[in-house]
Amino acid sequence: MDDHILEAHELEEGEALIPQADWFNRSETLQKLRKNKKFPTIWCSGCGIGVVMGALIRAIDHLGLSNDEVALVSGIGCTARMPVYMDFNTLHTTHGRALAFATGLKIARPDLKVIAIMGDGDALAIGGNHFIHAARRNLGITALVVNNAIYGMTGGQYSPTTPIGKRATTAPYGNIEPPFPICELAIAAGATYVARSTVYHALELDKFLAEAIAKDGFSVVEAVSYCHTTYGRLNRLGTAADMMRALKDNTIAQSAYERLAPEEQAANAKIVRGKFLDVERPQYTAAYAHLITRVQGGQP
Amino acid sequence: MTVQLMQGNEAIGWGAIAAGCRFYAGYPITPSTEIAEILSRELPKAGGKFIQMEDEIASMAAIIGARLGGLKSMTATSGPGFSLMQENIGYAAIAEIPCVVVDVQRLGPSTGQPTAPSQGDVMQARWGTHGDHPIIALAPISVRQAFDLTITAFDMAERYRTPVILLTDEVIGHMREPVELPDFSAIRTFEHEVTEPPEEYKAFRNTADGVPPLVPFGQGYRYHVTGLLHDEFGFPTQRMDEIDPWLERINTKLDKHLDEIALVAEDAQEGARVGLLSYGCTARAARHALKIARARGEKVDLLTLFTLWPFPEKQVEAFGERVDRVIVAEMNLGQLAYEVERVVGRKKVVRVTRANGEMVTPQMILDAMEG
Ligand SMILES: Cc1ncc(C[n+]2csc(CCOP(=O)(O)OP(=O)(O)O)c2C)c(N)n1
Ligand code: SF4
Ligand SMILES: [Mg+2]
């Protein structure tokens, strides 16, 4: 634990993380969990999704948002079960449609912090169209994509982020489809905040999530995770702890990546972590509010 | 307001505004598009919001999301889009989120004939989404009634916490008739009232009348909404003692209010042995046939259904008991006729059907009366 906290500090140089001591000990943080909901979670023990839930709670808490100011919307999948455990306004929808439901909710209540929580299949296969269009509109929603490169809930079929060559229950000879790079896709589609970290780098996730939620625009945080029970087993990647360690070993902070020589960058096979975009563009609900004022003022 | 020449689709747009609809999400499709065009123009004037989504799946999802955000919401489409909406219509049914879905029917299946009328979505309106679920479908027969039933649709959606399908057709949608709309400020639709404090609120409480009040998100009443089987708090459950009462409630909540939901009009004649039964645009042909037949001295009854689902069983049964034959006229190959047969008996029913994009004519109905 300590080791990975240090690691996160070390790698994301020059950027202050949310001070750690604060979150873990604050009872407010625990109050974001649902007391009347029966725990434990449905997740396999050792799954990375719980780390993302922790990061999300700490980020919301850090921003000082009350439980009523936040709405969590999710699709279907292991990841999408996350909202039920947290004491916000929570909407667990249909597979792939979280952002479409969230669109209506955000437009109806622009003051709510709407966070869409999706798996990689949820966000990019069945929900791919909604993802690019929500980004294009720059609707003020945070899209939190937990990328475990597999369909966890249905038992390990290949997803749009499964790397080439990896096995899945529906890719018994190895996957031949190139994966989507989530962050690059989000940037191309029009998101205004885009960052990636991993469940190993939990503190970095906290920070990115806090920034993304604070952002008045379509913000995307890709949380790279793992599914040891399906993907891990099929590809002989060891235990949950082994896969967690692999996230440490096989990722590189953007700051470190930028210091590499061009030929080293070209040869880099590690996942780059960092904040890739943070720009300002008119946010959809603000633009619509402006439109209403214009129309009601009698201007064409 | 003054008398205006207006299309059915326009009347639906105005009906939505009058009913307090303040959010519309949709995807353009003939013959429904005018509804979106009108609402994109009128909603911002009323402080409401319009969005053109990337498809009909998203449109349906967005109106559910907006209703949870506190805005009365609607979408409009035609057959191909209605098929795409089925996924989240089922969601609205199980999660009990009020919303209105307009289906201006065109000839199918598939792309079919985009500009030709049809009543081919009657069964889709009832059973289009998977699983047993409650649903209301209303079918107007005129431009003015398109306005009125749009308001009724919003009222019923709220009152019973259910999706309501306004099942109209290309003829009603595009036909122009002179109408005088009422003063909107006098129009009221059902509003949810919650009496319990947030700590005691259960969004899915198994109440006696079957419909617990819905408090929008962000007002201090935090709860969970899911498409999974859930308990009274909305939490997923696999416990039969929680599932059974809930399933029982949502699948009987409309039955408890059938008298208010089942809208029909009967034009009865003493001594009639033959009855005409129809709905939507075809009901206009049935009315015409009735006039001609009565002018000839024949005795005929007419039952027009404005509520198709839940099926007005009691009214149709009573109607069937009074006559020897029931002629069911519809622009499909006999979809609602199945229900009429179930209620009045197969032998009594004569089907007048057409599914080639041409309307059922009064003559076809008169011929069936003679046959
Ligand atoms: C319309 C529809 N198609 C398929 C499914 C089955 N299904 C449930 S979850 C899932 C994939 C989940 O993968 P992902 O989104 O990556 O989430 P994870 O479980 O990995 O967190 C699928 C295909 C479904 N529920 N609905
Ligand atoms: S199946 Fe995989 S993703 Fe789902 S809970 Fe288990 S480990 Fe996590
Ligand atoms: Mg996944």
mmCIF file with all atom_site columns, C-alpha atoms in Angstrom, chain B residues 122-123 125-127 133-139 156 165 167 251 254-264 276-280 303-321 326-330 332 334-345 349 351:
data_model
loop_
_atom_site.group_PDB
_atom_site.id
_atom_site.type_symbol
_atom_site.label_atom_id
_atom_site.label_alt_id
_atom_site.label_comp_id
_atom_site.label_asym_id
_atom_site.label_entity_id
_atom_site.label_seq_id
_atom_site.pdbx_PDB_ins_code
_atom_site.Cartn_x
_atom_site.Cartn_y
_atom_site.Cartn_z
_atom_site.occupancy
_atom_site.B_iso_or_equiv
_atom_site.pdbx_formal_charge
_atom_site.auth_seq_id
_atom_site.auth_comp_id
_atom_site.auth_asym_id
_atom_site.auth_atom_id
_atom_site.pdbx_PDB_model_num
ATOM 1  C CA . VAL B 1 122 ? -50.362 -2.186  -32.127 1.00 0.00 ? 122 VAL B CA 1
ATOM 2  C CA . MET B 1 123 ? -48.798 -5.360  -30.798 1.00 0.00 ? 123 MET B CA 1
ATOM 3  C CA . ALA B 1 125 ? -46.832 -1.084  -28.382 1.00 0.00 ? 125 ALA B CA 1
ATOM 4  C CA . ARG B 1 126 ? -48.017 -3.794  -26.017 1.00 0.00 ? 126 ARG B CA 1
ATOM 5  C CA . TRP B 1 127 ? -45.328 -6.442  -26.254 1.00 0.00 ? 127 TRP B CA 1
ATOM 6  C CA . HIS B 1 133 ? -44.818 -5.224  -17.921 1.00 0.00 ? 133 HIS B CA 1
ATOM 7  C CA . PRO B 1 134 ? -47.528 -2.580  -17.619 1.00 0.00 ? 134 PRO B CA 1
ATOM 8  C CA . ILE B 1 135 ? -48.066 -0.154  -20.507 1.00 0.00 ? 135 ILE B CA 1
ATOM 9  C CA . ILE B 1 136 ? -50.695 2.318   -21.688 1.00 0.00 ? 136 ILE B CA 1
ATOM 10 C CA . ALA B 1 137 ? -51.339 3.062   -25.374 1.00 0.00 ? 137 ALA B CA 1
ATOM 11 C CA . LEU B 1 138 ? -53.750 5.731   -26.612 1.00 0.00 ? 138 LEU B CA 1
ATOM 12 C CA . ALA B 1 139 ? -54.915 6.276   -30.215 1.00 0.00 ? 139 ALA B CA 1
ATOM 13 C CA . MET B 1 156 ? -51.644 9.039   -17.045 1.00 0.00 ? 156 MET B CA 1
ATOM 14 C CA . ILE B 1 165 ? -47.499 5.341   -25.900 1.00 0.00 ? 165 ILE B CA 1
ATOM 15 C CA . LEU B 1 167 ? -50.078 5.442   -30.901 1.00 0.00 ? 167 LEU B CA 1
ATOM 16 C CA . ASN B 1 251 ? -48.306 -5.744  -13.024 1.00 0.00 ? 251 ASN B CA 1
ATOM 17 C CA . LEU B 1 254 ? -53.163 -0.329  -14.079 1.00 0.00 ? 254 LEU B CA 1
ATOM 18 C CA . ASP B 1 255 ? -55.923 -2.886  -13.485 1.00 0.00 ? 255 ASP B CA 1
ATOM 19 C CA . LYS B 1 256 ? -56.841 -1.041  -10.302 1.00 0.00 ? 256 LYS B CA 1
ATOM 20 C CA . HIS B 1 257 ? -57.603 2.063   -12.365 1.00 0.00 ? 257 HIS B CA 1
ATOM 21 C CA . LEU B 1 258 ? -59.006 0.530   -15.531 1.00 0.00 ? 258 LEU B CA 1
ATOM 22 C CA . ASP B 1 259 ? -62.198 2.544   -15.357 1.00 0.00 ? 259 ASP B CA 1
ATOM 23 C CA . GLU B 1 260 ? -60.225 5.777   -15.621 1.00 0.00 ? 260 GLU B CA 1
ATOM 24 C CA . ILE B 1 261 ? -57.739 4.445   -18.180 1.00 0.00 ? 261 ILE B CA 1
ATOM 25 C CA . ALA B 1 262 ? -60.054 2.672   -20.660 1.00 0.00 ? 262 ALA B CA 1
ATOM 26 C CA . LEU B 1 263 ? -61.294 5.446   -22.944 1.00 0.00 ? 263 LEU B CA 1
ATOM 27 C CA . VAL B 1 264 ? -63.858 4.424   -25.565 1.00 0.00 ? 264 VAL B CA 1
ATOM 28 C CA . LEU B 1 276 ? -68.221 -1.917  -35.912 1.00 0.00 ? 276 LEU B CA 1
ATOM 29 C CA . LEU B 1 277 ? -65.078 -1.641  -33.821 1.00 0.00 ? 277 LEU B CA 1
ATOM 30 C CA . SER B 1 278 ? -62.155 0.510   -34.799 1.00 0.00 ? 278 SER B CA 1
ATOM 31 C CA . TYR B 1 279 ? -59.497 3.017   -33.663 1.00 0.00 ? 279 TYR B CA 1
ATOM 32 C CA . GLY B 1 280 ? -57.138 5.686   -34.992 1.00 0.00 ? 280 GLY B CA 1
ATOM 33 C CA . LEU B 1 303 ? -67.344 1.237   -30.703 1.00 0.00 ? 303 LEU B CA 1
ATOM 34 C CA . THR B 1 304 ? -64.280 3.442   -31.066 1.00 0.00 ? 304 THR B CA 1
ATOM 35 C CA . LEU B 1 305 ? -61.319 2.655   -28.831 1.00 0.00 ? 305 LEU B CA 1
ATOM 36 C CA . PHE B 1 306 ? -59.086 5.525   -27.733 1.00 0.00 ? 306 PHE B CA 1
ATOM 37 C CA . THR B 1 307 ? -57.280 3.345   -25.213 1.00 0.00 ? 307 THR B CA 1
ATOM 38 C CA . LEU B 1 308 ? -55.796 0.277   -26.892 1.00 0.00 ? 308 LEU B CA 1
ATOM 39 C CA . TRP B 1 309 ? -53.680 -0.905  -23.944 1.00 0.00 ? 309 TRP B CA 1
ATOM 40 C CA . PRO B 1 310 ? -54.603 -2.005  -21.394 1.00 0.00 ? 310 PRO B CA 1
ATOM 41 C CA . PHE B 1 311 ? -57.273 -3.486  -23.626 1.00 0.00 ? 311 PHE B CA 1
ATOM 42 C CA . PRO B 1 312 ? -60.753 -2.134  -22.673 1.00 0.00 ? 312 PRO B CA 1
ATOM 43 C CA . GLU B 1 313 ? -61.983 -5.629  -22.056 1.00 0.00 ? 313 GLU B CA 1
ATOM 44 C CA . LYS B 1 314 ? -65.132 -4.772  -20.110 1.00 0.00 ? 314 LYS B CA 1
ATOM 45 C CA . GLN B 1 315 ? -66.411 -2.336  -22.734 1.00 0.00 ? 315 GLN B CA 1
ATOM 46 C CA . VAL B 1 316 ? -65.624 -4.628  -25.644 1.00 0.00 ? 316 VAL B CA 1
ATOM 47 C CA . GLU B 1 317 ? -67.228 -7.577  -23.892 1.00 0.00 ? 317 GLU B CA 1
ATOM 48 C CA . ALA B 1 318 ? -70.455 -5.654  -23.269 1.00 0.00 ? 318 ALA B CA 1
ATOM 49 C CA . PHE B 1 319 ? -70.410 -4.439  -26.856 1.00 0.00 ? 319 PHE B CA 1
ATOM 50 C CA . GLY B 1 320 ? -69.950 -7.976  -28.145 1.00 0.00 ? 320 GLY B CA 1
ATOM 51 C CA . GLU B 1 321 ? -72.839 -9.237  -26.046 1.00 0.00 ? 321 GLU B CA 1
ATOM 52 C CA . VAL B 1 326 ? -68.283 -7.520  -34.547 1.00 0.00 ? 326 VAL B CA 1
ATOM 53 C CA . ILE B 1 327 ? -66.478 -6.074  -37.537 1.00 0.00 ? 327 ILE B CA 1
ATOM 54 C CA . VAL B 1 328 ? -62.947 -5.053  -36.578 1.00 0.00 ? 328 VAL B CA 1
ATOM 55 C CA . ALA B 1 329 ? -61.381 -2.638  -39.042 1.00 0.00 ? 329 ALA B CA 1
ATOM 56 C CA . GLU B 1 330 ? -57.674 -1.836  -38.826 1.00 0.00 ? 330 GLU B CA 1
ATOM 57 C CA . ASN B 1 332 ? -52.711 -4.146  -40.351 1.00 0.00 ? 332 ASN B CA 1
ATOM 58 C CA . GLY B 1 334 ? -55.530 -8.140  -37.796 1.00 0.00 ? 334 GLY B CA 1
ATOM 59 C CA . GLN B 1 335 ? -53.580 -7.228  -34.668 1.00 0.00 ? 335 GLN B CA 1
ATOM 60 C CA . LEU B 1 336 ? -56.207 -5.810  -32.337 1.00 0.00 ? 336 LEU B CA 1
ATOM 61 C CA . ALA B 1 337 ? -58.694 -8.324  -33.781 1.00 0.00 ? 337 ALA B CA 1
ATOM 62 C CA . TYR B 1 338 ? -56.833 -10.962 -31.743 1.00 0.00 ? 338 TYR B CA 1
ATOM 63 C CA . GLU B 1 339 ? -57.821 -9.191  -28.559 1.00 0.00 ? 339 GLU B CA 1
ATOM 64 C CA . VAL B 1 340 ? -61.399 -8.653  -29.688 1.00 0.00 ? 340 VAL B CA 1
ATOM 65 C CA . GLU B 1 341 ? -61.651 -12.358 -30.569 1.00 0.00 ? 341 GLU B CA 1
ATOM 66 C CA . ARG B 1 342 ? -60.300 -13.276 -27.165 1.00 0.00 ? 342 ARG B CA 1
ATOM 67 C CA . VAL B 1 343 ? -63.000 -11.224 -25.464 1.00 0.00 ? 343 VAL B CA 1
ATOM 68 C CA . VAL B 1 344 ? -66.097 -11.687 -27.647 1.00 0.00 ? 344 VAL B CA 1
ATOM 69 C CA . GLY B 1 345 ? -65.323 -15.119 -29.112 1.00 0.00 ? 345 GLY B CA 1
ATOM 70 C CA . VAL B 1 349 ? -65.456 -11.429 -35.289 1.00 0.00 ? 349 VAL B CA 1
ATOM 71 C CA . ARG B 1 351 ? -61.794 -8.797  -39.804 1.00 0.00 ? 351 ARG B CA 1
#
